[in-house]
Amino acid sequence: MQSFLIGIRAEVTFPGAPNSDSKDQKIEHNSKNVIRLLTRLLFVWFLKQKHLIPDEFFNEQYIADKLLNSFAPNKYEGLGLYKPNDSKYYKAILQNLFFAMLNCPITPQSKDDSRERGFRKSNSYGQHRDANYLMRYENLFKDPVHFLEIANKQVPFLNGGLFDCLDEKSAQPAIYTDGFSDNLPSPHKLIVPDYLFFGEEKGKNIDLTWFYGGDKKKKSVNVRGLINILETYNFTIEENTPYDQEVSLDPELLGKVFENLLASYNPETRTTARKQTGSFYTPREIVQYMVDESLIAHLKHTVGEEQEEEYRKLIRYTDEELNLTLAQKDSIIKSLFACKVMDPACGSGAFPVGMLQQMVHILGQLDIDNTRWKAIQKQEALAETSIALDEENEAARSEALDDIERSFNKNLSRPDYARKLYLIENSIYGVDIQPIAVQISKLRFFISLVVEQNATTDANDNFGIRPLPNLEAKFVAANTLIGLDKQGSISETDAVRKEQEKLKRIRHKIFSARRPETKRKLKEQDKETRDKIASHLTDIGMMDSNSANKMASWDPYDQNASSSFFDTEWMFGVSDGFDIVIGNPPYLKE
């Protein structure tokens, strides 16, 4: 798999390439896009294991016989070479699956939602140009209706942003990141050859000596198709012990994907990671030790030191009897809910995921039927919606309480689903300088939520899958080594505090928003509020105009951007610091 992951970058072309002759810039551009492609595909593969994606979409023979015209990924032409520009599989199957199926409901979800799965009409290009939820490449299919029918029998709407098409076709000029278009304008190109997915071992013609520091043994490397490679790995959809907490991801697989792709290019130094990088794959036993000791220290501080042995029983996966009163159990549960955890260099999410899993394990022992945990969520929802007693807020309160009831419904999901969902919403935060690393961390959390739900065959109920939350305000791309240039705390005036509270409510709503129109309005409100706060800070002399503009221009919803600064109060609304800051320790060699 390593050879494929590194070699693929030289085989593909993505839109939006830098207008430069710099090899480093082109490598960086392709690296980011390859990682994004694989992140999406890995999630799809796990959904397939849960029977939420048709197996036919990964069956080369079925695709050739029933789905795509002239599909022959292993057909040689000329001097034993593959057809380099055939990208039918990625465009017709994967892009439509990503952007127009997983990111679109089968039918509209409400009267305000116009989305419905189907192909964009060829005679309405201008009208539907920016409607990325509509399918493209209809001419590549033998029977487009059959393709849609197969998908609509299994594929749920997911939300969460992982499958958002990043093209902005209505911008001036249009911005193409994914290149999801029947009419991709020049000079943009999208080439992801079919043989990269289904190819037999491609002749020894991929030279990886540049990556391995001139190692001549890597001059001619055999590469198999990605689908063939994925089928050789042990993908599971179950979670087991604390030492198998990779949230259904084979730890070796994810570690190698992360190490060889995310770490294969360092955007800070513009050198290959083999020369210099800050990206490391942390062994799971180290993650587990740090998570356990951090939680014990937190509980000793917030609940009481005298119960340390009971805390250690809680983190061990044993049948030891707990000597805790109901009051002590309540105190631990409340302490976990109030605990704020941040990884300042989250990478592939090993520490945040490990923390989530151990917190869920503790909650499961203290509150088997989720009674106390549910009561806390209801209390929070009522507090959140009691700020203004009006008709709109009454509707929000009712919707929030209904959502809680569904989250805790044992017929729809396992008990750990509600534990995970509200811990992710309230307790876990991550930062990384690389935007694509943030996407990988989100992937881990998305999988952790999906595996807890009971998939069904009911298309009217989204196949039993609740749309995923939006984690943009939980995981951000930023440089945690550089702070925001400001005089004191941001929230020193009543005017700023008022706007900050508004910003927190907006991001709380975005977490569970599902309709594009709702998310668009909330993002606009987010920007307006950021601008107001920055303007006020400039007026009172707390910040100069350049710093204020830099602060206001930080957009948490831009999946391609990384902030040059980091500020917990501004980005996460956390002004009192975090209870636990956990991250990768340095690994030194003599």
PDB file of N, CA, C and O in Angstrom, residues 25 56 59 71 85 89 124 126 178 196 204 301 308 328 458 483 493 504 506 529 536-537 563:
ATOM      1  N   GLN A  25       5.549  22.797  -5.327  1.00  0.00           N
ATOM      2  CA  GLN A  25       4.165  23.256  -5.253  1.00  0.00           C
ATOM      3  C   GLN A  25       3.209  22.252  -5.883  1.00  0.00           C
ATOM      4  O   GLN A  25       2.102  22.035  -5.392  1.00  0.00           O
ATOM      5  N   GLU A  56     -21.708  -3.468  -5.496  1.00  0.00           N
ATOM      6  CA  GLU A  56     -21.569  -3.361  -6.950  1.00  0.00           C
ATOM      7  C   GLU A  56     -20.692  -2.181  -7.367  1.00  0.00           C
ATOM      8  O   GLU A  56     -20.068  -2.206  -8.428  1.00  0.00           O
ATOM      9  N   ASN A  59     -17.153  -3.570  -7.687  1.00  0.00           N
ATOM     10  CA  ASN A  59     -16.990  -4.815  -8.437  1.00  0.00           C
ATOM     11  C   ASN A  59     -16.655  -4.481  -9.887  1.00  0.00           C
ATOM     12  O   ASN A  59     -17.513  -4.016 -10.645  1.00  0.00           O
ATOM     13  N   PHE A  71     -15.740   0.442 -19.994  1.00  0.00           N
ATOM     14  CA  PHE A  71     -14.905   0.469 -18.792  1.00  0.00           C
ATOM     15  C   PHE A  71     -13.929  -0.697 -18.838  1.00  0.00           C
ATOM     16  O   PHE A  71     -14.324  -1.863 -18.765  1.00  0.00           O
ATOM     17  N   ASN A  85      -5.790   8.787 -19.532  1.00  0.00           N
ATOM     18  CA  ASN A  85      -6.808   9.794 -19.263  1.00  0.00           C
ATOM     19  C   ASN A  85      -8.180   9.228 -18.946  1.00  0.00           C
ATOM     20  O   ASN A  85      -9.132   9.976 -18.791  1.00  0.00           O
ATOM     21  N   TYR A  89     -14.157   5.857 -13.540  1.00  0.00           N
ATOM     22  CA  TYR A  89     -14.581   5.350 -12.237  1.00  0.00           C
ATOM     23  C   TYR A  89     -14.625   6.470 -11.199  1.00  0.00           C
ATOM     24  O   TYR A  89     -15.607   6.612 -10.471  1.00  0.00           O
ATOM     25  N   SER A 124     -29.632  22.470 -18.898  1.00  0.00           N
ATOM     26  CA  SER A 124     -29.817  23.491 -17.857  1.00  0.00           C
ATOM     27  C   SER A 124     -28.509  23.753 -17.121  1.00  0.00           C
ATOM     28  O   SER A 124     -28.488  23.935 -15.916  1.00  0.00           O
ATOM     29  N   GLY A 126     -26.357  26.283 -17.006  1.00  0.00           N
ATOM     30  CA  GLY A 126     -26.239  27.549 -16.289  1.00  0.00           C
ATOM     31  C   GLY A 126     -27.123  27.597 -15.067  1.00  0.00           C
ATOM     32  O   GLY A 126     -26.712  28.055 -14.002  1.00  0.00           O
ATOM     33  N   ASP A 178     -12.493  20.287  -6.411  1.00  0.00           N
ATOM     34  CA  ASP A 178     -12.812  18.881  -6.686  1.00  0.00           C
ATOM     35  C   ASP A 178     -13.016  18.616  -8.171  1.00  0.00           C
ATOM     36  O   ASP A 178     -12.817  17.493  -8.636  1.00  0.00           O
ATOM     37  N   LEU A 196      -5.704   3.048 -11.391  1.00  0.00           N
ATOM     38  CA  LEU A 196      -5.283   3.299 -10.023  1.00  0.00           C
ATOM     39  C   LEU A 196      -6.212   2.642  -9.008  1.00  0.00           C
ATOM     40  O   LEU A 196      -5.828   2.398  -7.862  1.00  0.00           O
ATOM     41  N   LYS A 204       6.666  -2.292 -14.081  1.00  0.00           N
ATOM     42  CA  LYS A 204       7.634  -1.636 -13.216  1.00  0.00           C
ATOM     43  C   LYS A 204       8.074  -0.300 -13.816  1.00  0.00           C
ATOM     44  O   LYS A 204       9.139  -0.180 -14.383  1.00  0.00           O
ATOM     45  N   HIS A 301      -8.528  15.974  40.596  1.00  0.00           N
ATOM     46  CA  HIS A 301      -8.627  17.420  40.807  1.00  0.00           C
ATOM     47  C   HIS A 301     -10.074  17.879  40.983  1.00  0.00           C
ATOM     48  O   HIS A 301     -10.351  18.767  41.810  1.00  0.00           O
ATOM     49  N   GLU A 308      -8.802   7.667  44.009  1.00  0.00           N
ATOM     50  CA  GLU A 308      -7.941   7.337  42.864  1.00  0.00           C
ATOM     51  C   GLU A 308      -8.036   5.865  42.472  1.00  0.00           C
ATOM     52  O   GLU A 308      -8.080   5.538  41.278  1.00  0.00           O
ATOM     53  N   GLN A 328     -21.128  10.122  44.285  1.00  0.00           N
ATOM     54  CA  GLN A 328     -19.795  10.126  43.674  1.00  0.00           C
ATOM     55  C   GLN A 328     -19.865   9.809  42.182  1.00  0.00           C
ATOM     56  O   GLN A 328     -19.140  10.408  41.381  1.00  0.00           O
ATOM     57  N   ASP A 458     -34.860   0.939   5.495  1.00  0.00           N
ATOM     58  CA  ASP A 458     -35.933   1.911   5.334  1.00  0.00           C
ATOM     59  C   ASP A 458     -35.376   3.213   4.753  1.00  0.00           C
ATOM     60  O   ASP A 458     -34.780   4.029   5.463  1.00  0.00           O
ATOM     61  N   GLY A 483       0.257  32.918  18.851  1.00  0.00           N
ATOM     62  CA  GLY A 483      -0.973  33.423  19.429  1.00  0.00           C
ATOM     63  C   GLY A 483      -1.491  34.649  18.700  1.00  0.00           C
ATOM     64  O   GLY A 483      -0.834  35.205  17.813  1.00  0.00           O
ATOM     65  N   THR A 493     -15.449  43.709  27.449  1.00  0.00           N
ATOM     66  CA  THR A 493     -16.552  44.661  27.484  1.00  0.00           C
ATOM     67  C   THR A 493     -17.872  43.929  27.329  1.00  0.00           C
ATOM     68  O   THR A 493     -17.935  42.832  26.758  1.00  0.00           O
ATOM     69  N   LYS A 504     -21.233  31.783  20.036  1.00  0.00           N
ATOM     70  CA  LYS A 504     -21.292  30.432  20.597  1.00  0.00           C
ATOM     71  C   LYS A 504     -22.613  29.758  20.257  1.00  0.00           C
ATOM     72  O   LYS A 504     -22.645  28.558  19.936  1.00  0.00           O
ATOM     73  N   ILE A 506     -24.512  30.403  17.651  1.00  0.00           N
ATOM     74  CA  ILE A 506     -24.505  30.115  16.211  1.00  0.00           C
ATOM     75  C   ILE A 506     -23.763  28.809  15.949  1.00  0.00           C
ATOM     76  O   ILE A 506     -24.244  27.937  15.216  1.00  0.00           O
ATOM     77  N   THR A 529     -20.976  38.348  12.859  1.00  0.00           N
ATOM     78  CA  THR A 529     -20.645  38.483  14.279  1.00  0.00           C
ATOM     79  C   THR A 529     -19.142  38.631  14.472  1.00  0.00           C
ATOM     80  O   THR A 529     -18.683  39.433  15.297  1.00  0.00           O
ATOM     81  N   HIS A 536     -15.259  46.237  17.071  1.00  0.00           N
ATOM     82  CA  HIS A 536     -15.350  46.811  18.423  1.00  0.00           C
ATOM     83  C   HIS A 536     -13.996  46.778  19.124  1.00  0.00           C
ATOM     84  O   HIS A 536     -13.615  47.732  19.812  1.00  0.00           O
ATOM     85  N   LEU A 537     -13.253  45.678  18.962  1.00  0.00           N
ATOM     86  CA  LEU A 537     -11.941  45.577  19.598  1.00  0.00           C
ATOM     87  C   LEU A 537     -10.985  46.637  19.064  1.00  0.00           C
ATOM     88  O   LEU A 537     -10.141  47.158  19.799  1.00  0.00           O
ATOM     89  N   SER A 563      -5.146  28.765   9.596  1.00  0.00           N
ATOM     90  CA  SER A 563      -4.904  30.063  10.224  1.00  0.00           C
ATOM     91  C   SER A 563      -3.443  30.201  10.645  1.00  0.00           C
ATOM     92  O   SER A 563      -2.825  29.250  11.119  1.00  0.00           O
TER      93      SER A 563
END
